[in-house]
Amino acid sequence: MILDELTRCIRDLNRDGHSPATSTNYSCRDSSGKIWITRSGIDKSLIESNDFIEISAEGRALPPFESMTPSAETGIHCALYELFPDTGVILHSHDVSAVVQSVGVGSICFEGYELQKAFLGVTSHEGKIAIPVVPNSQDMSVIHSALLERKGELLYGVFMIEKHGYYAWGRSVFEAKRLLEAFAYLCRAERLLNS
Amino acid sequence: MILDELTRCIRDLNRDGHSPATSTNYSCRDSSGKIWITRSGIDKSLIESNDFIEISAEGRALPPFESMTPSAETGIHCALYELFPDTGVILHSHDVSAVVQSVGVGSICFEGYELQKAFLGVTSHEGKIAIPVVPNSQDMSVIHSALLERKGELLYGVFMIEKHGYYAWGRSVFEAKRLLEAFAYLCRAERLLNS
Amino acid sequence: MILDELTRCIRDLNRDGHSPATSTNYSCRDSSGKIWITRSGIDKSLIESNDFIEISAEGRALPPFESMTPSAETGIHCALYELFPDTGVILHSHDVSAVVQSVGVGSICFEGYELQKAFLGVTSHEGKIAIPVVPNSQDMSVIHSALLERKGELLYGVFMIEKHGYYAWGRSVFEAKRLLEAFAYLCRAERLLNS
Amino acid sequence: MILDELTRCIRDLNRDGHSPATSTNYSCRDSSGKIWITRSGIDKSLIESNDFIEISAEGRALPPFESMTPSAETGIHCALYELFPDTGVILHSHDVSAVVQSVGVGSICFEGYELQKAFLGVTSHEGKIAIPVVPNSQDMSVIHSALLERKGELLYGVFMIEKHGYYAWGRSVFEAKRLLEAFAYLCRAERLLNS
């Protein structure tokens, strides 16, 4: 059931430009603790709920999916489930405004927007929030290490990989999608304000 | 019936980017004088007509909805219904162009656009119109006071909250949506002209 | 049948942002010579084929539509049908890029784009084309006079009214829509190139 | 069956702005080696799978389609099928960001984006890729010659015609669409970064 809800969400995110060129990957941990992740090489405009495969907490494809390839970034999903035990859903986005805002910075900051309240634990537009940006790498263990080093900055449920994209996670599809949309929106606003 | 019409309108506005991240809230006053407002925490791409709850003129959830939470900004809706007794529908938008145009200004002004005629009482593109921008606050009574102080500037059926979003209201879904779309469009035009 | 085709076209144009805030108006001349135009005050996302009314060549609503109001800009449609007897369909757009490009200019020019070939009589990307921009007026006879004065520049099937929008006309829905989309696209390209 | 899949893809690309004003053309080579190409003058929002006609390897319409006109750019499709024997699908786009990025350059370059991995043979975001831009011409043989001259730069499955649009090709709809979307996305990112 959560796979159906997540599938619908992924199609909507595709339509809004978050997953160009078959990029991005998505996962959920269902009520029985099983972790499901999108298999590699799906056009997200066509994703079906049977395009998910079950993986172990370490990211290995479990039977009957041993012959299939989980998404290349499975290690990031596993790391987030381990770091944040409440997490039920992890979304990914290549939103172009976010990617453009990430170039050459260690964090992307927002100040004074009402929409900052979409982030976990933020109850006012006042103040500033900073989303960590880590360097891109094809070696997932490098990104994993960067996440561990900056764990204290992961409190908002979003982190960005430079010139790559970002992850948003939450207890439910609803919560993770809210974070994903909020971050894209705020990056767009910052881009417009500074162009 | 008006709830069905409003529900459809909200889904369309969501698709056009007016309600990212579960933000925004909507209400109507039906033919019998009852006020209905969206309950808190709905993904607007999925809203159904039974996601509205009835509230009193003061904003309290009425039976059988006492256990549900009306949108945080219910007080703004109630103030508008009181100030403008003709009002049947109130829409809200977080349109990113409007938010960007609102930064650091007391009004957002337009001059010479044909689309200004979409606003209440405007019959020519000639002349200038100014939409009031009030500072954001988490205390609804502060926004309420700002509205009362600037009541004379509310003649166009739109007001903006800085770095937050705007409200548009009218006698019908048709009228309120017209104002909402006109304001977003004109903000986009101004942004393009000045970038 | 042409009303059904035109209705579908109008909904698609609405989705693409050409008719914000209930603005814009559309007409066709059917195979028997009857002219049909959208009635005033329709949300174009909801238009139905019975939202057209028949008008005379001079723009008066014909029976049984005498009690209904044709679009305010009916006079422009009538002028175009008279000036260009081949015309079967007239479309209107408030596209924001076109509106922004029209400010303070007498023509909008394009040079060297392949898409210029979408315009009537253009067979190469080489060379330059100029679309006339006339000042806006609430008096349709002023716009009518401007059209007559610049008749020689109307060869491409498109003309623009400053800070208002543009008209595109052709023998069929297909042809008029091609012109409408080409002009919006080229204005967007010019805006991007010069920002 | 591949015609159905390609038809759906073309409608999606139209919705995303890749084929304004009836422009662009598409083809595939089916499992029996037959080449199918869109006939001229189709509004791509309405394309059906029977809007394709069979052509010879030299681009002539084959029976029973002799009376129909293949797209003007059929010669480019034929050249690509000859140059790259693996090719099963060829897509075309007039994406406005790509067109704007093509002005006055011999190549469009990207560096350090994760999405570069969408291109054939690219396995890391590190490094730089260059997509060739050839001058536009109404004479297909001129474009054909330019392709032959720059054959070594066609390794990514994409080439651009200046101020016109680009072609993306691959073994399947899936692969060609991935290249098409990746190139548009990267052009948009570059435009945002440099505006």
mmCIF file of C-alpha atoms in Angstrom, chain C:
data_model
loop_
_atom_site.group_PDB
_atom_site.id
_atom_site.type_symbol
_atom_site.label_atom_id
_atom_site.label_comp_id
_atom_site.label_asym_id
_atom_site.label_seq_id
_atom_site.Cartn_x
_atom_site.Cartn_y
_atom_site.Cartn_z
ATOM 1 C CA MET C 1 -16.998 20.005 -34.929
ATOM 2 C CA ILE C 2 -14.599 22.898 -35.312
ATOM 3 C CA LEU C 3 -16.016 24.188 -32.000
ATOM 4 C CA ASP C 4 -14.992 20.915 -30.348
ATOM 5 C CA GLU C 5 -11.525 21.124 -31.814
ATOM 6 C CA LEU C 6 -11.179 24.772 -30.795
ATOM 7 C CA THR C 7 -12.444 24.013 -27.275
ATOM 8 C CA ARG C 8 -9.798 21.377 -26.800
ATOM 9 C CA CYS C 9 -7.149 23.740 -28.129
ATOM 10 C CA ILE C 10 -8.243 26.477 -25.697
ATOM 11 C CA ARG C 11 -7.966 24.099 -22.727
ATOM 12 C CA ASP C 12 -4.476 23.120 -23.806
ATOM 13 C CA LEU C 13 -3.465 26.765 -24.211
ATOM 14 C CA ASN C 14 -4.853 27.508 -20.762
ATOM 15 C CA ARG C 15 -2.752 24.758 -19.224
ATOM 16 C CA ASP C 16 0.305 26.285 -20.921
ATOM 17 C CA GLY C 17 -0.332 29.714 -19.360
ATOM 18 C CA HIS C 18 -1.785 31.597 -22.310
ATOM 19 C CA SER C 19 -5.039 32.640 -20.609
ATOM 20 C CA PRO C 20 -4.495 33.574 -16.972
ATOM 21 C CA ALA C 21 -7.312 35.095 -14.952
ATOM 22 C CA THR C 22 -10.194 34.325 -17.373
ATOM 23 C CA SER C 23 -8.583 36.648 -19.897
ATOM 24 C CA THR C 24 -8.385 36.051 -23.650
ATOM 25 C CA ASN C 25 -11.058 35.273 -26.228
ATOM 26 C CA TYR C 26 -11.277 32.955 -29.204
ATOM 27 C CA SER C 27 -13.351 32.633 -32.342
ATOM 28 C CA CYS C 28 -13.830 30.623 -35.502
ATOM 29 C CA ARG C 29 -15.676 30.960 -38.790
ATOM 30 C CA ASP C 30 -17.239 27.651 -39.684
ATOM 31 C CA SER C 31 -17.688 26.098 -43.128
ATOM 32 C CA SER C 32 -21.057 27.824 -43.568
ATOM 33 C CA GLY C 33 -19.558 31.244 -42.834
ATOM 34 C CA LYS C 34 -20.987 31.628 -39.328
ATOM 35 C CA ILE C 35 -18.718 33.338 -36.788
ATOM 36 C CA TRP C 36 -18.596 31.953 -33.257
ATOM 37 C CA ILE C 37 -16.818 33.691 -30.349
ATOM 38 C CA THR C 38 -16.293 32.823 -26.688
ATOM 39 C CA ARG C 39 -18.745 34.506 -24.371
ATOM 40 C CA SER C 40 -17.322 36.798 -21.747
ATOM 41 C CA GLY C 41 -16.067 35.658 -18.350
ATOM 42 C CA ILE C 42 -15.200 32.017 -18.835
ATOM 43 C CA ASP C 43 -12.450 30.304 -16.878
ATOM 44 C CA LYS C 44 -10.649 28.817 -19.866
ATOM 45 C CA SER C 45 -9.644 25.693 -17.935
ATOM 46 C CA LEU C 46 -13.345 24.806 -17.880
ATOM 47 C CA ILE C 47 -14.467 25.971 -21.319
ATOM 48 C CA GLU C 48 -17.055 23.832 -23.129
ATOM 49 C CA SER C 49 -18.047 23.957 -26.771
ATOM 50 C CA ASN C 50 -21.375 25.528 -25.792
ATOM 51 C CA ASP C 51 -19.578 28.568 -24.380
ATOM 52 C CA PHE C 52 -19.437 30.083 -27.870
ATOM 53 C CA ILE C 53 -22.057 32.459 -29.210
ATOM 54 C CA GLU C 54 -22.779 33.354 -32.819
ATOM 55 C CA ILE C 55 -22.098 36.916 -33.887
ATOM 56 C CA SER C 56 -22.665 38.915 -37.034
ATOM 57 C CA ALA C 57 -19.770 40.165 -39.153
ATOM 58 C CA GLU C 58 -20.150 43.451 -37.235
ATOM 59 C CA GLY C 59 -19.893 41.735 -33.861
ATOM 60 C CA ARG C 60 -23.510 41.747 -32.654
ATOM 61 C CA ALA C 61 -24.745 38.648 -30.788
ATOM 62 C CA LEU C 62 -27.206 36.813 -33.027
ATOM 63 C CA PRO C 63 -30.348 34.917 -31.949
ATOM 64 C CA PRO C 64 -30.709 33.000 -29.703
ATOM 65 C CA PHE C 65 -27.699 34.663 -28.019
ATOM 66 C CA GLU C 66 -28.894 38.292 -27.961
ATOM 67 C CA SER C 67 -28.926 38.384 -24.170
ATOM 68 C CA MET C 68 -25.309 37.246 -23.831
ATOM 69 C CA THR C 69 -22.183 39.361 -23.912
ATOM 70 C CA PRO C 70 -19.560 38.572 -26.523
ATOM 71 C CA SER C 71 -15.955 39.053 -25.428
ATOM 72 C CA ALA C 72 -14.958 42.695 -25.067
ATOM 73 C CA GLU C 73 -12.501 42.379 -27.924
ATOM 74 C CA THR C 74 -15.014 41.103 -30.461
ATOM 75 C CA GLY C 75 -14.235 44.086 -32.701
ATOM 76 C CA ILE C 76 -10.669 42.865 -33.220
ATOM 77 C CA HIS C 77 -11.908 39.464 -34.335
ATOM 78 C CA CYS C 78 -14.339 41.048 -36.803
ATOM 79 C CA ALA C 79 -11.599 43.263 -38.199
ATOM 80 C CA LEU C 80 -9.296 40.297 -38.771
ATOM 81 C CA TYR C 81 -11.997 38.240 -40.517
ATOM 82 C CA GLU C 82 -12.641 41.199 -42.798
ATOM 83 C CA LEU C 83 -8.969 41.950 -43.516
ATOM 84 C CA PHE C 84 -8.036 38.292 -44.087
ATOM 85 C CA PRO C 85 -10.914 36.487 -45.786
ATOM 86 C CA ASP C 86 -9.137 33.091 -45.545
ATOM 87 C CA THR C 87 -9.208 33.201 -41.783
ATOM 88 C CA GLY C 88 -11.050 30.352 -40.072
ATOM 89 C CA VAL C 89 -9.712 30.603 -36.495
ATOM 90 C CA ILE C 90 -8.470 33.450 -34.294
ATOM 91 C CA LEU C 91 -6.613 32.777 -31.058
ATOM 92 C CA HIS C 92 -5.486 35.173 -28.357
ATOM 93 C CA SER C 93 -2.709 34.845 -25.784
ATOM 94 C CA HIS C 94 -1.515 36.782 -22.750
ATOM 95 C CA ASP C 95 1.754 34.840 -22.644
ATOM 96 C CA VAL C 96 3.953 36.581 -20.100
ATOM 97 C CA SER C 97 7.160 36.444 -22.178
ATOM 98 C CA ALA C 98 5.418 38.114 -25.115
ATOM 99 C CA VAL C 99 3.953 40.783 -22.854
ATOM 100 C CA VAL C 100 7.345 41.522 -21.360
ATOM 101 C CA GLN C 101 8.999 41.706 -24.797
ATOM 102 C CA SER C 102 6.344 44.170 -26.025
ATOM 103 C CA VAL C 103 7.119 46.957 -23.577
ATOM 104 C CA GLY C 104 8.144 50.153 -25.347
ATOM 105 C CA VAL C 105 8.748 48.702 -28.802
ATOM 106 C CA GLY C 106 6.972 49.115 -32.127
ATOM 107 C CA SER C 107 7.847 45.612 -33.324
ATOM 108 C CA ILE C 108 9.225 42.405 -31.865
ATOM 109 C CA CYS C 109 11.963 41.019 -34.129
ATOM 110 C CA PHE C 110 13.507 37.581 -34.535
ATOM 111 C CA GLU C 111 16.509 36.608 -36.592
ATOM 112 C CA GLY C 112 18.057 33.296 -37.489
ATOM 113 C CA TYR C 113 15.781 30.917 -35.589
ATOM 114 C CA GLU C 114 14.613 27.743 -37.287
ATOM 115 C CA LEU C 115 11.242 28.211 -35.655
ATOM 116 C CA GLN C 116 10.629 31.352 -37.717
ATOM 117 C CA LYS C 117 9.567 28.873 -40.390
ATOM 118 C CA ALA C 118 6.363 28.327 -38.423
ATOM 119 C CA PHE C 119 5.197 31.729 -39.675
ATOM 120 C CA LEU C 120 3.197 32.047 -42.860
ATOM 121 C CA GLY C 121 5.365 32.311 -45.937
ATOM 122 C CA VAL C 122 8.694 31.841 -44.145
ATOM 123 C CA THR C 123 10.774 29.026 -45.635
ATOM 124 C CA SER C 124 14.186 29.615 -44.101
ATOM 125 C CA HIS C 125 15.715 30.508 -40.748
ATOM 126 C CA GLU C 126 17.803 33.108 -42.553
ATOM 127 C CA GLY C 127 16.659 36.692 -42.408
ATOM 128 C CA LYS C 128 14.636 38.618 -39.919
ATOM 129 C CA ILE C 129 10.954 38.843 -39.210
ATOM 130 C CA ALA C 130 9.148 41.633 -37.383
ATOM 131 C CA ILE C 131 5.807 41.287 -35.610
ATOM 132 C CA PRO C 132 3.990 44.614 -35.188
ATOM 133 C CA VAL C 133 3.214 45.890 -31.681
ATOM 134 C CA VAL C 134 0.367 48.400 -31.419
ATOM 135 C CA PRO C 135 -0.417 50.507 -28.331
ATOM 136 C CA ASN C 136 -3.113 49.167 -26.025
ATOM 137 C CA SER C 137 -6.483 50.913 -25.831
ATOM 138 C CA GLN C 138 -9.862 50.216 -24.251
ATOM 139 C CA ASP C 139 -11.391 51.680 -27.414
ATOM 140 C CA MET C 140 -11.483 48.858 -29.956
ATOM 141 C CA SER C 141 -11.779 51.339 -32.827
ATOM 142 C CA VAL C 142 -8.329 52.709 -31.953
ATOM 143 C CA ILE C 143 -6.827 49.240 -32.200
ATOM 144 C CA HIS C 144 -8.816 48.656 -35.382
ATOM 145 C CA SER C 145 -7.313 51.815 -36.925
ATOM 146 C CA ALA C 146 -3.815 50.778 -35.889
ATOM 147 C CA LEU C 147 -4.356 47.420 -37.600
ATOM 148 C CA LEU C 148 -5.457 49.116 -40.819
ATOM 149 C CA GLU C 149 -2.461 51.441 -40.769
ATOM 150 C CA ARG C 150 -0.069 48.547 -40.357
ATOM 151 C CA LYS C 151 -1.848 46.084 -42.566
ATOM 152 C CA GLY C 152 1.303 45.479 -44.589
ATOM 153 C CA GLU C 153 3.056 44.151 -41.487
ATOM 154 C CA LEU C 154 0.362 41.607 -40.698
ATOM 155 C CA LEU C 155 1.692 39.080 -43.201
ATOM 156 C CA TYR C 156 2.846 36.581 -40.576
ATOM 157 C CA GLY C 157 -0.567 36.023 -39.002
ATOM 158 C CA VAL C 158 0.342 37.551 -35.633
ATOM 159 C CA PHE C 159 0.109 41.002 -34.087
ATOM 160 C CA MET C 160 0.788 42.159 -30.541
ATOM 161 C CA ILE C 161 -0.901 44.748 -28.343
ATOM 162 C CA GLU C 162 1.594 46.346 -25.959
ATOM 163 C CA LYS C 163 1.528 45.024 -22.362
ATOM 164 C CA HIS C 164 -1.658 43.187 -23.251
ATOM 165 C CA GLY C 165 -1.250 40.120 -25.449
ATOM 166 C CA TYR C 166 -1.315 38.951 -29.038
ATOM 167 C CA TYR C 167 -3.604 37.539 -31.691
ATOM 168 C CA ALA C 168 -2.727 34.686 -34.040
ATOM 169 C CA TRP C 169 -4.993 33.651 -36.878
ATOM 170 C CA GLY C 170 -5.082 31.042 -39.615
ATOM 171 C CA ARG C 171 -7.234 28.873 -41.791
ATOM 172 C CA SER C 172 -7.560 26.181 -39.138
ATOM 173 C CA VAL C 173 -7.027 25.514 -35.440
ATOM 174 C CA PHE C 174 -3.834 23.746 -36.444
ATOM 175 C CA GLU C 175 -2.427 26.743 -38.300
ATOM 176 C CA ALA C 176 -3.454 29.407 -35.769
ATOM 177 C CA LYS C 177 -2.100 27.368 -32.854
ATOM 178 C CA ARG C 178 1.198 26.892 -34.681
ATOM 179 C CA LEU C 179 1.575 30.664 -35.004
ATOM 180 C CA LEU C 180 0.547 31.270 -31.404
ATOM 181 C CA GLU C 181 3.070 28.757 -30.062
ATOM 182 C CA ALA C 182 5.865 29.951 -32.327
ATOM 183 C CA PHE C 183 5.530 33.546 -31.221
ATOM 184 C CA ALA C 184 5.481 32.677 -27.496
ATOM 185 C CA TYR C 185 8.508 30.411 -27.938
ATOM 186 C CA LEU C 186 10.547 33.022 -29.801
ATOM 187 C CA CYS C 187 9.714 35.715 -27.224
ATOM 188 C CA ARG C 188 10.892 33.336 -24.489
ATOM 189 C CA ALA C 189 14.126 32.682 -26.370
ATOM 190 C CA GLU C 190 14.776 36.406 -26.842
ATOM 191 C CA ARG C 191 14.066 37.043 -23.157
ATOM 192 C CA LEU C 192 16.520 34.350 -22.103
ATOM 193 C CA LEU C 193 19.157 35.591 -24.524
ATOM 194 C CA ASN C 194 18.918 39.131 -23.209
ATOM 195 C CA SER C 195 18.687 38.540 -19.477
#
